[in-house]
GROMACS .gro file of C-alpha atoms in nm:
model
  195
    1MET     CA    1   3.320   9.636   6.981
    2GLU     CA    2   3.262   9.979   7.136
    3GLY     CA    3   3.081   9.813   7.428
    4ARG     CA    4   3.375   9.580   7.487
    5ILE     CA    5   3.620   9.874   7.492
    6ALA     CA    6   3.390  10.064   7.729
    7VAL     CA    7   3.365   9.763   7.966
    8THR     CA    8   3.742   9.704   7.955
    9GLY     CA    9   3.806  10.076   8.013
   10ALA     CA   10   3.561  10.086   8.304
   11TRP     CA   11   3.721   9.774   8.453
   12LEU     CA   12   4.072   9.929   8.429
   13LEU     CA   13   3.944  10.254   8.581
   14ALA     CA   14   3.785  10.066   8.872
   15LEU     CA   15   4.106   9.869   8.928
   16ALA     CA   16   4.313  10.188   8.930
   17LEU     CA   17   4.077  10.364   9.169
   18SER     CA   18   4.071  10.068   9.408
   19ALA     CA   19   4.450  10.089   9.435
   20CYS     CA   20   4.426  10.449   9.557
   21VAL     CA   21   4.389  10.503   9.928
   22GLY     CA   22   4.226  10.821  10.042
   23PRO     CA   23   4.230  10.982  10.385
   24ASP     CA   24   3.873  10.866  10.450
   25ASP     CA   25   3.952  10.506  10.358
   26GLU     CA   26   3.931  10.269  10.655
   27ASN     CA   27   4.266  10.113  10.551
   28ALA     CA   28   4.452  10.446  10.550
   29LYS     CA   29   4.712  10.494  10.819
   30SER     CA   30   4.666  10.791  11.045
   31PRO     CA   31   4.970  10.964  11.195
   32ALA     CA   32   4.884  10.800  11.526
   33ASN     CA   33   4.906  10.456  11.365
   34VAL     CA   34   5.240  10.519  11.193
   35ALA     CA   35   5.533  10.388  11.396
   36ALA     CA   36   5.793  10.649  11.485
   37PRO     CA   37   6.135  10.580  11.338
   38SER     CA   38   6.368  10.413  11.585
   39PRO     CA   39   6.648  10.626  11.719
   40PRO     CA   40   6.997  10.547  11.587
   41ALA     CA   41   7.189  10.291  11.785
   42PRO     CA   42   7.423  10.453  12.035
   43VAL     CA   43   7.784  10.466  11.922
   44PRO     CA   44   8.030  10.340  12.183
   45MET     CA   45   8.234  10.625  12.327
   46THR     CA   46   8.561  10.449  12.251
   47ALA     CA   47   8.472  10.435  11.881
   48THR     CA   48   8.440  10.812  11.853
   49ALA     CA   49   8.629  10.953  12.149
   50PHE     CA   50   8.987  10.905  12.031
   51ASP     CA   51   9.142  10.849  11.689
   52PHE     CA   52   9.501  10.733  11.742
   53ALA     CA   53   9.594  10.760  11.372
   54ALA     CA   54   9.472  11.123  11.358
   55TRP     CA   55   9.652  11.201  11.685
   56ILE     CA   56   9.987  11.067  11.563
   57GLY     CA   57   9.938  11.237  11.225
   58ALA     CA   58   9.885  11.577  11.387
   59ASN     CA   59  10.178  11.539  11.625
   60ALA     CA   60  10.416  11.410  11.357
   61ALA     CA   61  10.323  11.716  11.147
   62CYS     CA   62  10.402  11.953  11.439
   63GLN     CA   63  10.033  12.040  11.473
   64GLY     CA   64   9.957  11.868  11.803
   65GLU     CA   65  10.031  11.911  12.171
   66TYR     CA   66  10.117  11.551  12.260
   67PHE     CA   67  10.313  11.649  12.573
   68ALA     CA   68   9.995  11.791  12.731
   69ASP     CA   69   9.812  11.466  12.651
   70VAL     CA   70  10.079  11.232  12.789
   71GLN     CA   71  10.098  11.432  13.114
   72ASP     CA   72   9.725  11.373  13.171
   73ALA     CA   73   9.676  11.074  13.405
   74ALA     CA   74   9.353  10.968  13.225
   75PHE     CA   75   9.524  10.954  12.886
   76ALA     CA   76   9.667  10.605  12.948
   77GLN     CA   77   9.313  10.468  12.975
   78THR     CA   78   9.212  10.656  12.658
   79LEU     CA   79   9.500  10.493  12.472
   80ARG     CA   80   9.420  10.145  12.603
   81GLN     CA   81   9.055  10.183  12.502
   82ALA     CA   82   9.177  10.276  12.154
   83GLY     CA   83   9.385   9.957  12.137
   84VAL     CA   84   9.724  10.116  12.202
   85ALA     CA   85   9.978   9.945  12.427
   86VAL     CA   86  10.172  10.170  12.661
   87ASP     CA   87  10.528  10.056  12.730
   88PRO     CA   88  10.576   9.988  13.104
   89ASP     CA   89  10.876  10.224  13.112
   90SER     CA   90  10.666  10.514  12.980
   91ASN     CA   91  10.595  10.781  13.236
   92LEU     CA   92  10.247  10.855  13.105
   93GLY     CA   93  10.053  11.078  13.342
   94ASP     CA   94  10.359  11.228  13.508
   95VAL     CA   95  10.392  11.603  13.501
   96GLY     CA   96  10.735  11.722  13.396
   97PRO     CA   97  10.995  11.585  13.157
   98GLY     CA   98  10.910  11.244  13.021
   99SER     CA   99  10.940  10.984  12.751
  100GLY     CA  100  10.765  10.671  12.636
  101ARG     CA  101  10.664  10.428  12.367
  102LEU     CA  102  10.316  10.361  12.232
  103THR     CA  103  10.237  10.058  12.015
  104PRO     CA  104   9.908  10.018  11.826
  105SER     CA  105   9.752   9.672  11.851
  106ARG     CA  106   9.570   9.709  11.519
  107PRO     CA  107   9.709   9.828  11.187
  108THR     CA  108   9.765  10.203  11.194
  109ARG     CA  109   9.913  10.407  10.911
  110LEU     CA  110  10.094  10.737  10.872
  111HIS     CA  111  10.132  10.867  10.515
  112GLY     CA  112  10.021  10.520  10.403
  113PHE     CA  113  10.305  10.343  10.590
  114LEU     CA  114  10.237  10.085  10.859
  115VAL     CA  115  10.321  10.222  11.205
  116ARG     CA  116  10.530   9.999  11.430
  117HIS     CA  117  10.532  10.229  11.733
  118VAL     CA  118  10.563  10.587  11.849
  119ASP     CA  119  10.849  10.717  12.064
  120TYR     CA  120  10.821  11.050  12.240
  121ASP     CA  121  11.025  11.257  12.481
  122PHE     CA  122  11.002  11.608  12.614
  123GLY     CA  123  11.178  11.825  12.861
  124SER     CA  124  11.420  12.080  12.724
  125GLY     CA  125  11.272  12.055  12.376
  126SER     CA  126  11.071  11.759  12.253
  127THR     CA  127  11.065  11.484  11.992
  128PHE     CA  128  10.767  11.289  11.862
  129ALA     CA  129  10.883  11.008  11.630
  130VAL     CA  130  10.653  10.766  11.448
  131VAL     CA  131  10.843  10.453  11.343
  132VAL     CA  132  10.703  10.333  11.009
  133GLU     CA  133  10.781  10.053  10.766
  134ALA     CA  134  10.923  10.244  10.469
  135SER     CA  135  11.237  10.306  10.271
  136ALA     CA  136  11.431  10.627  10.325
  137GLU     CA  137  11.319  10.755   9.984
  138GLN     CA  138  10.952  10.685  10.057
  139ALA     CA  139  10.963  10.856  10.396
  140ARG     CA  140  11.147  11.160  10.259
  141ALA     CA  141  10.896  11.194   9.976
  142ALA     CA  142  10.601  11.165  10.216
  143ILE     CA  143  10.689  11.492  10.392
  144GLY     CA  144  10.898  11.659  10.123
  145ALA     CA  145  11.212  11.637  10.337
  146ARG     CA  146  11.533  11.801  10.223
  147PRO     CA  147  11.866  11.884  10.387
  148VAL     CA  148  11.803  12.099  10.693
  149PRO     CA  149  11.963  12.438  10.766
  150GLU     CA  150  12.292  12.435  10.954
  151ALA     CA  151  12.131  12.518  11.290
  152TYR     CA  152  11.959  12.175  11.300
  153ARG     CA  153  12.242  11.957  11.175
  154GLU     CA  154  12.373  11.860  11.515
  155TYR     CA  155  12.047  11.668  11.562
  156PHE     CA  156  11.891  11.608  11.219
  157LYS     CA  157  11.997  11.583  10.856
  158LEU     CA  158  11.665  11.583  10.665
  159GLY     CA  159  11.340  11.761  10.733
  160VAL     CA  160  11.117  12.061  10.681
  161PRO     CA  161  11.122  12.358  10.921
  162THR     CA  162  10.769  12.472  11.009
  163ALA     CA  163  10.863  12.841  10.983
  164LYS     CA  164  11.151  13.068  10.890
  165PRO     CA  165  11.405  13.130  11.166
  166SER     CA  166  11.377  13.461  11.345
  167GLU     CA  167  11.568  13.647  11.612
  168ASN     CA  168  11.325  13.517  11.876
  169VAL     CA  169  11.298  13.164  11.731
  170PRO     CA  170  11.630  13.066  11.571
  171MET     CA  171  11.519  12.700  11.541
  172PRO     CA  172  11.146  12.666  11.461
  173ASP     CA  173  10.984  12.325  11.503
  174LEU     CA  174  11.112  12.076  11.249
  175ARG     CA  175  10.927  11.798  11.069
  176PHE     CA  176  11.197  11.537  11.027
  177VAL     CA  177  11.280  11.201  10.871
  178ARG     CA  178  11.562  10.978  10.993
  179PRO     CA  179  11.651  10.608  10.977
  180GLY     CA  180  11.481  10.383  11.229
  181GLU     CA  181  11.680  10.155  11.457
  182GLN     CA  182  11.560   9.843  11.271
  183GLY     CA  183  11.615   9.776  10.903
  184GLY     CA  184  11.326   9.870  10.678
  185THR     CA  185  11.202  10.139  10.916
  186GLN     CA  186  11.213  10.517  10.922
  187GLU     CA  187  11.118  10.772  11.183
  188ILE     CA  188  10.884  11.050  11.074
  189GLY     CA  189  10.809  11.313  11.332
  190CYS     CA  190  10.837  11.654  11.487
  191ALA     CA  191  11.113  11.810  11.694
  192ALA     CA  192  11.075  12.127  11.898
  193PHE     CA  193  11.371  12.317  12.039
  194ASP     CA  194  11.403  12.545  12.339
  195GLY     CA  195  11.546  12.888  12.290
   0.00000   0.00000   0.00000
């Protein structure tokens, strides 16, 4: 019986050792024989260059500089590559006062609401309004809107000032909510005032 155990043990040891590959083994792979990992596939520039949803989110929160972008002549191409339609009446690329409408061709969301389009204008002050499919209550809750101070009421009823008024800035930028022109829509955006 001891001989049988010894033979079985020797056989298992030989099997285990044959599974090991040492550096002197003719089957071992040398670094020269190991294929280098392939480089990652290039990412198309349009996939990473411009994020329309992030851009509208920043501008609607009064944290962007959309008027500098829309005055850049190359920006229209950037938008088109991102799948955004530019209204023919928009004066994209013109320096000076302007306005326009941008419509995403694929589903885009702001605060979880589907975006229909973006309207902007600037000159003496500016307004960036994202038209979303939402109820008034949903849109107000999304930005924490409340009745605005008296200074804004000629233009807006509900919103959130971005700072406290001061002697130099009596009307700081305002994040606002207001009813959209079509039923079931609201405008969420940013207004900046001169003076």
